[in-house]
mmCIF file of C-alpha atoms in Angstrom:
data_model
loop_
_atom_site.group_PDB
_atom_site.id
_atom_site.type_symbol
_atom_site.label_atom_id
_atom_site.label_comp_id
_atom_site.label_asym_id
_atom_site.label_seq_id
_atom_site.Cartn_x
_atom_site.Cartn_y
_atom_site.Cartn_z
ATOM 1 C CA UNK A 240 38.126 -12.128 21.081
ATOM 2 C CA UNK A 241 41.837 -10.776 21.317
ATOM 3 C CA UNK A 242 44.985 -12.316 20.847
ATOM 4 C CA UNK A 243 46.617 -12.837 24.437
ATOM 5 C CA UNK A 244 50.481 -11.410 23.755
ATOM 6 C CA UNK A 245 51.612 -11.039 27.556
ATOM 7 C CA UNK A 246 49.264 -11.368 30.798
ATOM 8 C CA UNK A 247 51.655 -9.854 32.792
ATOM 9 C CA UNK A 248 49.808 -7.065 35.039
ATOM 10 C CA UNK A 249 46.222 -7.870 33.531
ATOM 11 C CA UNK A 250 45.270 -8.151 37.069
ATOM 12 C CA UNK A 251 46.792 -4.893 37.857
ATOM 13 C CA UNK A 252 44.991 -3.322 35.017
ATOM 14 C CA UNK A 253 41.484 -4.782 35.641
ATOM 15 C CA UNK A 254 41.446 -3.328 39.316
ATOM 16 C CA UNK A 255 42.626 -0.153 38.059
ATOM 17 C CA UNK A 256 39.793 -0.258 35.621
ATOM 18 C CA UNK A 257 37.211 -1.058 38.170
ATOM 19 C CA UNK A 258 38.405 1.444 40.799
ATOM 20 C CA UNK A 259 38.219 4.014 37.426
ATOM 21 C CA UNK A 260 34.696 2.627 36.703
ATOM 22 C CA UNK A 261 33.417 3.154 40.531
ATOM 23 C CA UNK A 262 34.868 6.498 40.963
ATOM 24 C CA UNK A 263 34.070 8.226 37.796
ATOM 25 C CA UNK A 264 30.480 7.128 37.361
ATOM 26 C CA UNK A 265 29.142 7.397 41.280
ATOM 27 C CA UNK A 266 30.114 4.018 42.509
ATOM 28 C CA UNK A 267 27.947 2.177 39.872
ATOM 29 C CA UNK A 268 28.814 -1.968 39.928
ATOM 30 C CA UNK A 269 28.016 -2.222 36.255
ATOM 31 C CA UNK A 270 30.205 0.500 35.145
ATOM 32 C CA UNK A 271 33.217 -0.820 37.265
ATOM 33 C CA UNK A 272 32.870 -4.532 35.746
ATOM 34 C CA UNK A 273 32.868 -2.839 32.257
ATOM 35 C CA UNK A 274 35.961 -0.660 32.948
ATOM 36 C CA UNK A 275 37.681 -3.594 34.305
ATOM 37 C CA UNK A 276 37.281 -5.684 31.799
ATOM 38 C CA UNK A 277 38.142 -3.381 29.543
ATOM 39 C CA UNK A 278 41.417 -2.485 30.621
ATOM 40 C CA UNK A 279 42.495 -5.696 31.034
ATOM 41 C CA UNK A 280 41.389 -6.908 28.284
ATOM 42 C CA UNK A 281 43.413 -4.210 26.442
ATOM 43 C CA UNK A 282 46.499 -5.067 28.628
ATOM 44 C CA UNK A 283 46.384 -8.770 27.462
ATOM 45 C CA UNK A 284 47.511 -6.933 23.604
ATOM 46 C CA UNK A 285 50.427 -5.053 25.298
ATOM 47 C CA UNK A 286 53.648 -6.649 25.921
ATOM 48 C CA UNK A 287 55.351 -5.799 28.912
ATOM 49 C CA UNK A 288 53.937 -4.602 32.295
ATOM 50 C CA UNK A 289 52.814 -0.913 31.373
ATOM 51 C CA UNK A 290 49.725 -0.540 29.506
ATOM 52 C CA UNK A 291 49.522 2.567 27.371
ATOM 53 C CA UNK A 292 46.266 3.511 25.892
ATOM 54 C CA UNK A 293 43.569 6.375 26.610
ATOM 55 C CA UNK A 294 40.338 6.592 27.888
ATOM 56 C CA UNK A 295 38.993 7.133 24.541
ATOM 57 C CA UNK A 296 40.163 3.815 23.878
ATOM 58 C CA UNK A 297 38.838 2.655 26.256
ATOM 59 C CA UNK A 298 35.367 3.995 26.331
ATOM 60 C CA UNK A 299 35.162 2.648 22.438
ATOM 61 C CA UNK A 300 35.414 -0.744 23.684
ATOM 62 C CA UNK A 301 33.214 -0.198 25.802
ATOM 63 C CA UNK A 302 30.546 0.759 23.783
ATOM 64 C CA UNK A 303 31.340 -1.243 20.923
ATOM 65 C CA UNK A 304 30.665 -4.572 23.035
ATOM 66 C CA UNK A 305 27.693 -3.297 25.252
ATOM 67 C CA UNK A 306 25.074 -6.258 23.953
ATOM 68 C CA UNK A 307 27.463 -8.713 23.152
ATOM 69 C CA UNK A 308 25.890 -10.621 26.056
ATOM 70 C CA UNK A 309 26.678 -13.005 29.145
ATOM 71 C CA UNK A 310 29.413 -15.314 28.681
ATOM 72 C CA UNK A 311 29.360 -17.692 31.699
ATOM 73 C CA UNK A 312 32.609 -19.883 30.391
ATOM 74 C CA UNK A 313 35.918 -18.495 28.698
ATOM 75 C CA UNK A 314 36.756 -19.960 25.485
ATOM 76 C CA UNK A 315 39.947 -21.418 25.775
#
């Protein structure tokens, strides 16, 4: 769970995440999903339109939520 401070360019972020995800790690689906998610999900903490983190941040969320499970509805 994070707390949602500005959603502006999430979307941006996610695909940039994916596209990351396919490239970097020979076009796997999983991978891309993962780095998507990711991203955006760190974008969501970020106010404003430019997210500004590493991949090292990234890659620990990542791995720190690999069997966390499916979660087929969004808690609202």
């Amino acid at each position: 769970n994070i707390e949602v401070v500005d959603r502006i360019g999430s979307g941006d972020a996610y695909i940039s995440g994916a596209l990351y995800g396919l490239l970097a790690h020979d076009f796997d689906c999983q991978k891309a999903l993962e780095y998507g998610n990711a991203t955006s999900s760190v974008k969501n903490t970020i106010p404003g339109d430019l997210p500004s983190c590493g991949l090292e941040e990234i890659d620990r969320i990542i791995k720190n939520h690999k069997n966390t499970g499916v979660q087929l509805e969004m808690d609202r």
